[in-house]
XYZ file of C-alpha atoms in Angstrom:
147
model
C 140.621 148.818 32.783
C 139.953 151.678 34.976
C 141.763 151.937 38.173
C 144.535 148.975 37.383
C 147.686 150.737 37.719
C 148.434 150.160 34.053
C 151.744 152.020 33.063
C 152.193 150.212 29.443
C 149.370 150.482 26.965
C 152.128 149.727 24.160
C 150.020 146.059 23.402
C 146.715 148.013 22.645
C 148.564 149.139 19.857
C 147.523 145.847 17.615
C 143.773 146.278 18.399
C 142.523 148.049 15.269
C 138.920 146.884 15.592
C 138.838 148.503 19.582
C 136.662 151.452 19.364
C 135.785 152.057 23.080
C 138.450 152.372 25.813
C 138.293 153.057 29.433
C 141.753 153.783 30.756
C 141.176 156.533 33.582
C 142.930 156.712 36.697
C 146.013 154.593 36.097
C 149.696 155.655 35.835
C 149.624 156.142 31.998
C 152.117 158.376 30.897
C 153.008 157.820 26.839
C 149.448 157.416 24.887
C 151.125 157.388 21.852
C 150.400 153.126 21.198
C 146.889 154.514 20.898
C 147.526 157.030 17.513
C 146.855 154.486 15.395
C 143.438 153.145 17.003
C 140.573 154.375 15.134
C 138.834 155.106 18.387
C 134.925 156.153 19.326
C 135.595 156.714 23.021
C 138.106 157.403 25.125
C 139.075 158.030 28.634
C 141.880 158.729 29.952
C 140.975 160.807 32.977
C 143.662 161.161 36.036
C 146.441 159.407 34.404
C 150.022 161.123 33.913
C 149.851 161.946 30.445
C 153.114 163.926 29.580
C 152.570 164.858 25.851
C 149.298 166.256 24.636
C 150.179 166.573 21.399
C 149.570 162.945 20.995
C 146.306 163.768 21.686
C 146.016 166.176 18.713
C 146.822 163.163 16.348
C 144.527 160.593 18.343
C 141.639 163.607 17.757
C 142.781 163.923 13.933
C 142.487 159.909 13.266
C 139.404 158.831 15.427
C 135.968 159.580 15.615
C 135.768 160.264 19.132
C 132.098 160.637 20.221
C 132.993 160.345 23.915
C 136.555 161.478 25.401
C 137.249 162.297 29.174
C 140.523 163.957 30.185
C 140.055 165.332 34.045
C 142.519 165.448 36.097
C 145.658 166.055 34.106
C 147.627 168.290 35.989
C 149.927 169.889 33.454
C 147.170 170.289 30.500
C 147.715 173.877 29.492
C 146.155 175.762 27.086
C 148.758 175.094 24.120
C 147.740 171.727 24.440
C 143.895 171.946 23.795
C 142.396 171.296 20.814
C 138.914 172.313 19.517
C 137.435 168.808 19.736
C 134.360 170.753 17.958
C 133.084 166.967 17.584
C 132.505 165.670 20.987
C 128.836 164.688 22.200
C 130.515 163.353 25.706
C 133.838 165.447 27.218
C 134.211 165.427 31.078
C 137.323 167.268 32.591
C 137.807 169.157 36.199
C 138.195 172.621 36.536
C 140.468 172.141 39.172
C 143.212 171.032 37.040
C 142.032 172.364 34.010
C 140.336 175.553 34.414
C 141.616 176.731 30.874
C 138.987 174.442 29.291
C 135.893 176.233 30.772
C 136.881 179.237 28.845
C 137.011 177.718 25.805
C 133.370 175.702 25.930
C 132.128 177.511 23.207
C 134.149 175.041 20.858
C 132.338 172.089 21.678
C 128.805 173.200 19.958
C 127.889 169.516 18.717
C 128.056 168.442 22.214
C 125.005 166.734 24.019
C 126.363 165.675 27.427
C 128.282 167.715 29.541
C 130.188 166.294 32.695
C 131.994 169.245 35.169
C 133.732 168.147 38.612
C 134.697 171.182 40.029
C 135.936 172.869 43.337
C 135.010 176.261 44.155
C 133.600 177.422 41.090
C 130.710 179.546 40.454
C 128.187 177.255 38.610
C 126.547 181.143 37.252
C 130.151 181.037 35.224
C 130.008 177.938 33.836
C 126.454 178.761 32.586
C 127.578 181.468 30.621
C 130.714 179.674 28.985
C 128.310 176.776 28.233
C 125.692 178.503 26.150
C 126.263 178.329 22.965
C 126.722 174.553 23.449
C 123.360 174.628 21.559
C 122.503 170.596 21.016
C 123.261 170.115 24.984
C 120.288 167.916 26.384
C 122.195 166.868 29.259
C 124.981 168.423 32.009
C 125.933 167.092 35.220
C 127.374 169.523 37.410
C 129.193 168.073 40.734
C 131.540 168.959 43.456
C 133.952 167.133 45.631
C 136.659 167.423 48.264
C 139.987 166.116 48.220
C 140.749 164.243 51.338
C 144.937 164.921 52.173
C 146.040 161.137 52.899
């Protein structure tokens, strides 16, 4: 369901066996339908998420394994939480450069996915280091094309 345009995810709600779900880049705003989903993945990359505390309580309840969350433009760094369990995050440092500094949290990680514009890849190494059961990091740029 990536790229759909989906704005209501309130009928996912009644899926308690789902445990993988691929929701980036649509217009997704409320992901609170999903805090009762006892969820292995998730991705919700480039939606419009407005409250990230929901994402707290999705962390608390699942047994995420996999979670992506780039391009959220208002993620600050109140609303991160140590997902210390994650083998799979991917975010942006362009709209969440906060994260970076906080890499050291994510220690059981193996894979590591970074889209980034004009970043220093020497600073990422460093913040990524003591990610010590990483066996795999993809590092890749891109431009934004002005439509």
């Amino acid at each position: 369901m990536i790229t759909n345009n989906i704005l209501d995810i309130s009928p996912l709600s009644k899926l308690q066996k789902l445990k993988e779900l691929y929701l980036s880049y649509n217009r997704i705003i409320d992901i609170s339908p999903l805090l009762q989903l006892k969820l292995n993945v998730l991705w919700i990359a480039g939606n419009q998420i407005s409250d990230f505390s929901q994402l707290t309580s999705i962390y608390d309840q699942s047994v995420l394994s996999g979670f992506r969350l780039d391009g959220q433009k208002q993620l600050s760094k109140s609303d991160q939480k140590e997902y210390s369990n994650l083998q799979v995050i991917q975010h942006s440092i362009k709209q969440n450069k906060s994260i970076v500094k906080r890499q050291t949290h994510f220690r059981k990680q193996s894979q590591f996915y970074l889209n980034s514009i004009n970043i220093q890849l020497t600073d990422v190494a460093k913040k990524i280091s003591k990610m010590f059961q990483l066996t795999e990091s993809f590092f890749y740029q891109y431009q934004e094309v002005d439509q």
